[in-house]
CSV table of C-alpha atoms in Angstrom, one decimal:
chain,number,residue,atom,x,y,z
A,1108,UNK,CA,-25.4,5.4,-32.6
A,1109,UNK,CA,-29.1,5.6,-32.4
A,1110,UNK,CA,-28.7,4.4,-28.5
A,1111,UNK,CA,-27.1,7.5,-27.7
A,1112,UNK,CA,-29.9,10.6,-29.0
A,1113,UNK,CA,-32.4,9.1,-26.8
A,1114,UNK,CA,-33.9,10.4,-23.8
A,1115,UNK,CA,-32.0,8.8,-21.0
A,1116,UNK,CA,-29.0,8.7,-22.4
A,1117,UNK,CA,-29.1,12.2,-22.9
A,1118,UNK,CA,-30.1,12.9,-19.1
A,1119,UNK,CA,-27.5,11.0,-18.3
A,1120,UNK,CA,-24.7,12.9,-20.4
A,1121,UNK,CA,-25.8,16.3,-19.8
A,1122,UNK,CA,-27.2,16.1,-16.4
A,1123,UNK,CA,-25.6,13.2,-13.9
A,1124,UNK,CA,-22.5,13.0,-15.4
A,1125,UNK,CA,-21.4,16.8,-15.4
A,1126,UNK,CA,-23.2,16.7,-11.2
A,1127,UNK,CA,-21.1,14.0,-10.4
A,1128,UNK,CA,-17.9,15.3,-11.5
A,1129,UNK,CA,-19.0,18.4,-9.5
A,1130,UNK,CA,-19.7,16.4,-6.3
A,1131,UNK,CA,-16.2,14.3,-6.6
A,1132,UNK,CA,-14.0,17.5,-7.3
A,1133,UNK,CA,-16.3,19.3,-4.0
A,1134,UNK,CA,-15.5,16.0,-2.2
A,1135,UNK,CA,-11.8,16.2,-2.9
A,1136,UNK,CA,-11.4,19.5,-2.0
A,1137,UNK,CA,-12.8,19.4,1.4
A,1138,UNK,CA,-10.9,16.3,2.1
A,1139,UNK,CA,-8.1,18.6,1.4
A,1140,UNK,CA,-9.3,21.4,2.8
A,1141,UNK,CA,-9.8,19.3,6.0
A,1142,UNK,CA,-6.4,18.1,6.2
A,1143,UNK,CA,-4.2,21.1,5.7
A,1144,UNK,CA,-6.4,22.7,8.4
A,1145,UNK,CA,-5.8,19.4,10.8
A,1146,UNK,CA,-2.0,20.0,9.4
A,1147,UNK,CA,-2.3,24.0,10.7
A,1148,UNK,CA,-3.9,23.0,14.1
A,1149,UNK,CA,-0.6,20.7,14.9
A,1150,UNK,CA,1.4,22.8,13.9
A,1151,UNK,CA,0.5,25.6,16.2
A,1152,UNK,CA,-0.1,23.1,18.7
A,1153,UNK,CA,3.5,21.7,18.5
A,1154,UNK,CA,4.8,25.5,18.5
A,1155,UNK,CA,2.8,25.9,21.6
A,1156,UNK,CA,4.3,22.7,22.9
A,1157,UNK,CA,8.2,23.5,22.3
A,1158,UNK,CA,7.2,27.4,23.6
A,1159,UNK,CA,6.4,25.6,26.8
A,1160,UNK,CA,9.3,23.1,26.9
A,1161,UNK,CA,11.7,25.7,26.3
A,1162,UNK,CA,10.4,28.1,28.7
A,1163,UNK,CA,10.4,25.1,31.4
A,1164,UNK,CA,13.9,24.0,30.2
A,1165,UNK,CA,14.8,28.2,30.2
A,1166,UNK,CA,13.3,27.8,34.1
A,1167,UNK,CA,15.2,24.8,35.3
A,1168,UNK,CA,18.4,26.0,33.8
A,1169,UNK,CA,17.9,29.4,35.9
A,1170,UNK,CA,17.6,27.9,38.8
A,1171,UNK,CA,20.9,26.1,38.4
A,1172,UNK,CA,22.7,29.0,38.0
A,1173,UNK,CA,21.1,31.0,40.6
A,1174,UNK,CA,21.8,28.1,42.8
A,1175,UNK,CA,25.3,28.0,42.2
A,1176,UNK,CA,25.1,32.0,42.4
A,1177,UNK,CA,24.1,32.0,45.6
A,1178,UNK,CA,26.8,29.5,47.0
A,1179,UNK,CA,29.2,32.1,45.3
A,1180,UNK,CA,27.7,34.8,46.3
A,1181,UNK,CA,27.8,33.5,50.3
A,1182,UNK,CA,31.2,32.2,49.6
A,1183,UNK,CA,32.6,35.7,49.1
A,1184,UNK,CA,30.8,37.4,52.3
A,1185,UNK,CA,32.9,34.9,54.5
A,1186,UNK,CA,31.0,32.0,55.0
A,1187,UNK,CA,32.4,28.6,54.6
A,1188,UNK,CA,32.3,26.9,51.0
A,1189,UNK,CA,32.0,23.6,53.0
A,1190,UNK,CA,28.8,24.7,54.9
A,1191,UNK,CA,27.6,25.8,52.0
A,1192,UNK,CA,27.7,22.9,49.9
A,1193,UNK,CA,26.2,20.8,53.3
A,1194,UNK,CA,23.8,23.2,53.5
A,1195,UNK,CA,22.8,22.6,49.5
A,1196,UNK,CA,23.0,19.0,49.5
A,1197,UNK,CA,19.4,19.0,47.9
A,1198,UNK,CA,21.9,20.4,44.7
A,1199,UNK,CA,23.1,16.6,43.9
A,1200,UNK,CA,19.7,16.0,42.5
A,1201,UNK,CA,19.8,18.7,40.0
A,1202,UNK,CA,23.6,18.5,39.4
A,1203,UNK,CA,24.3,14.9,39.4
A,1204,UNK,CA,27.6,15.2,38.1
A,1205,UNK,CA,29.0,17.1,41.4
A,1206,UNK,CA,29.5,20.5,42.5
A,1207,UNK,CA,32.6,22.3,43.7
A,1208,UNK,CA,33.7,25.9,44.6
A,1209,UNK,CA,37.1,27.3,43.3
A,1210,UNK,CA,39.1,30.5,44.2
A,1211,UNK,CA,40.0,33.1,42.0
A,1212,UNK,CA,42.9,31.1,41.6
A,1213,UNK,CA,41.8,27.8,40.7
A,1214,UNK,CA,42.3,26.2,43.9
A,1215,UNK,CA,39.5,23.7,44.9
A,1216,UNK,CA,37.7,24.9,48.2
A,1217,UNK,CA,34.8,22.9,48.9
A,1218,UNK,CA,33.4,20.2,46.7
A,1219,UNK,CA,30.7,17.8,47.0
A,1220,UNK,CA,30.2,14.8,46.8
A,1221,UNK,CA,33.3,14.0,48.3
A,1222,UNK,CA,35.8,13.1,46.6
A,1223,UNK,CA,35.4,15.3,43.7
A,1224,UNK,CA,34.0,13.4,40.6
A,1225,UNK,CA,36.5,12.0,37.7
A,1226,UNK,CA,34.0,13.6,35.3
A,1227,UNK,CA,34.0,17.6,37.2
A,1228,UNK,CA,37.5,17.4,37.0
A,1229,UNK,CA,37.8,16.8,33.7
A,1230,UNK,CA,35.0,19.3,32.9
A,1231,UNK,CA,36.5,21.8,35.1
A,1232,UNK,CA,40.4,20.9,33.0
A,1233,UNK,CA,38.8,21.2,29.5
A,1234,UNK,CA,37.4,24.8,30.3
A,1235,UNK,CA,40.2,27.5,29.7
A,1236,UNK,CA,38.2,30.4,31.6
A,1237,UNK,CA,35.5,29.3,33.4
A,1238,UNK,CA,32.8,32.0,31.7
A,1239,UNK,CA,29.7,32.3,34.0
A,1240,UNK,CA,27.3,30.6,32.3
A,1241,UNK,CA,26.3,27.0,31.0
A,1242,UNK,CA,28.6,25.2,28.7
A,1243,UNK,CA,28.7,21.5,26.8
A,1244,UNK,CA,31.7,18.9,28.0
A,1245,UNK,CA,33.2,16.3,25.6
A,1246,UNK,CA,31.3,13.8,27.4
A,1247,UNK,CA,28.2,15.6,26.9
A,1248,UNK,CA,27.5,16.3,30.4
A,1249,UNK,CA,26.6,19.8,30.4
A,1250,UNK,CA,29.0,22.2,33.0
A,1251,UNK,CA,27.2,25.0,34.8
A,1252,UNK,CA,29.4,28.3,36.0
A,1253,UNK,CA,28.4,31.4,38.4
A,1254,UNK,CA,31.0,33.8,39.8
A,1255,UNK,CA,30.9,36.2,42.5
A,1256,UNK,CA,29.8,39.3,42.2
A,1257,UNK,CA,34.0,40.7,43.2
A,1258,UNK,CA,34.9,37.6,40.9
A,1259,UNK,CA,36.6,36.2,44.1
A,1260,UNK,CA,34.9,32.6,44.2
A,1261,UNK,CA,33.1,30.5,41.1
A,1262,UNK,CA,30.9,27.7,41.8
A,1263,UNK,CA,30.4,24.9,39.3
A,1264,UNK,CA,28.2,22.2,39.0
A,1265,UNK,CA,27.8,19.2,36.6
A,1266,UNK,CA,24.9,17.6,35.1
A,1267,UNK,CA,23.7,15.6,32.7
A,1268,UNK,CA,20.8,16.4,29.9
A,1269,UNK,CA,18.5,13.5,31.9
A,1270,UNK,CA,19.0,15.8,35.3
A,1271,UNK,CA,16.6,18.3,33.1
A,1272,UNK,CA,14.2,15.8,32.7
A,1273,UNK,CA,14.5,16.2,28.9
A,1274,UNK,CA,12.5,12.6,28.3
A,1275,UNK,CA,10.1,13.2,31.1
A,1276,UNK,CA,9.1,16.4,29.0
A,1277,UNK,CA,9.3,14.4,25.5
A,1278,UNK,CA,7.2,11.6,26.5
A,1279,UNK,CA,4.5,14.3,27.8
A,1280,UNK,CA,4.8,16.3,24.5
A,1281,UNK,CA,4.2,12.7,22.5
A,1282,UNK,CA,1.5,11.2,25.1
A,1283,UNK,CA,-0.8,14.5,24.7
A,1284,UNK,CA,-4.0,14.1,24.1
A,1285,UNK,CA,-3.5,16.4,20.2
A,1286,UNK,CA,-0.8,14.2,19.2
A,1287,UNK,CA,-2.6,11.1,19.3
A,1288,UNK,CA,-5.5,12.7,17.5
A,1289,UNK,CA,-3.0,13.8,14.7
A,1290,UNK,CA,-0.7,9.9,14.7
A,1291,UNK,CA,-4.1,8.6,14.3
A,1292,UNK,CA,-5.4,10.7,11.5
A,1293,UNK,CA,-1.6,10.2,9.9
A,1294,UNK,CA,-0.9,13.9,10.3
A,1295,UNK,CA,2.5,13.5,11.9
């Protein structure tokens, strides 16, 4: 007992031990501090990051439509669905699944690539009205539809979810410069 009144061991108790305990709760609050800020910083950066993507994907997808738009559109003023189609060829790359123009009554006008596609005409069955606009198949392919402005002629082209480049924009979003900052500090 008479070890513990003296000097030093009094300095110790009253002075270093209380400062220490300061310095390791100070310590682990900036570590925590530090990590829900890096935590923050993702996170906005990952908003930023799908903001973009969906803007591009939003920007892709509107240029489908207006694409098969205009072949409608030029359909209905009296030029040839045929020509048209020829004259869009550069469309197989963003509809890879085909693209065809129909009547008002169903009946197949012009399609390309010729012969029509096993997996348009069973996109273009498994749709009771064909809705402008984009809708998903069964197969997953996804069916893209644009009327005429008189409703006269509708243009419809196939793709699948790689023709949008969806893994050329997902292995950008994971290669970016953030992300492996934060998979390296274990913030994802």
């Amino acid at each position: 007992m008479s070890r513990l009144r003296g000097l030093l061991p009094g300095l110790l108790l009253v002075v270093v031990l209380p400062l220490t305990l300061v310095l390791i709760v100070v310590a682990i609050a900036a570590t925590t501090l530090h990590q829900n800020e890096m935590r923050a910083m993702v996170a906005q950066h990952n908003q930023q990051a799908v903001r973009e993507a969906a803007l591009g994907l939003g920007d892709r997808i509107s240029h489908r439509l207006a694409a098969l738009r205009s072949i409608a559109e030029a359909t209905a003023i009296g030029l040839s669905p045929a020509a048209e189609l020829r004259s869009s060829d550069h469309l197989l790359s963003d509809f890879d699944g085909g693209v065809i123009v129909v009547d008002a009554q169903g009946a197949e006008l012009a399609v390309l690539p010729q012969p029509i596609t096993t997996k348009l005409q069973a996109a273009l069955r498994s749709i009771t009205t064909q809705t402008p606009g984009m809708q998903l198949t069964a197969t997953g392919d996804i069916l893209a539809v644009a009327k005429s402005t008189d409703g006269t002629f509708t243009t419809a082209g196939l793709f699948s979810p790689q023709a949008l480049r969806l893994p050329t924009l997902a292995n950008t979003l994971r290669s970016s410069p953030r992300a492996r900052h934060s998979r390296r500090c274990g913030l994802t």
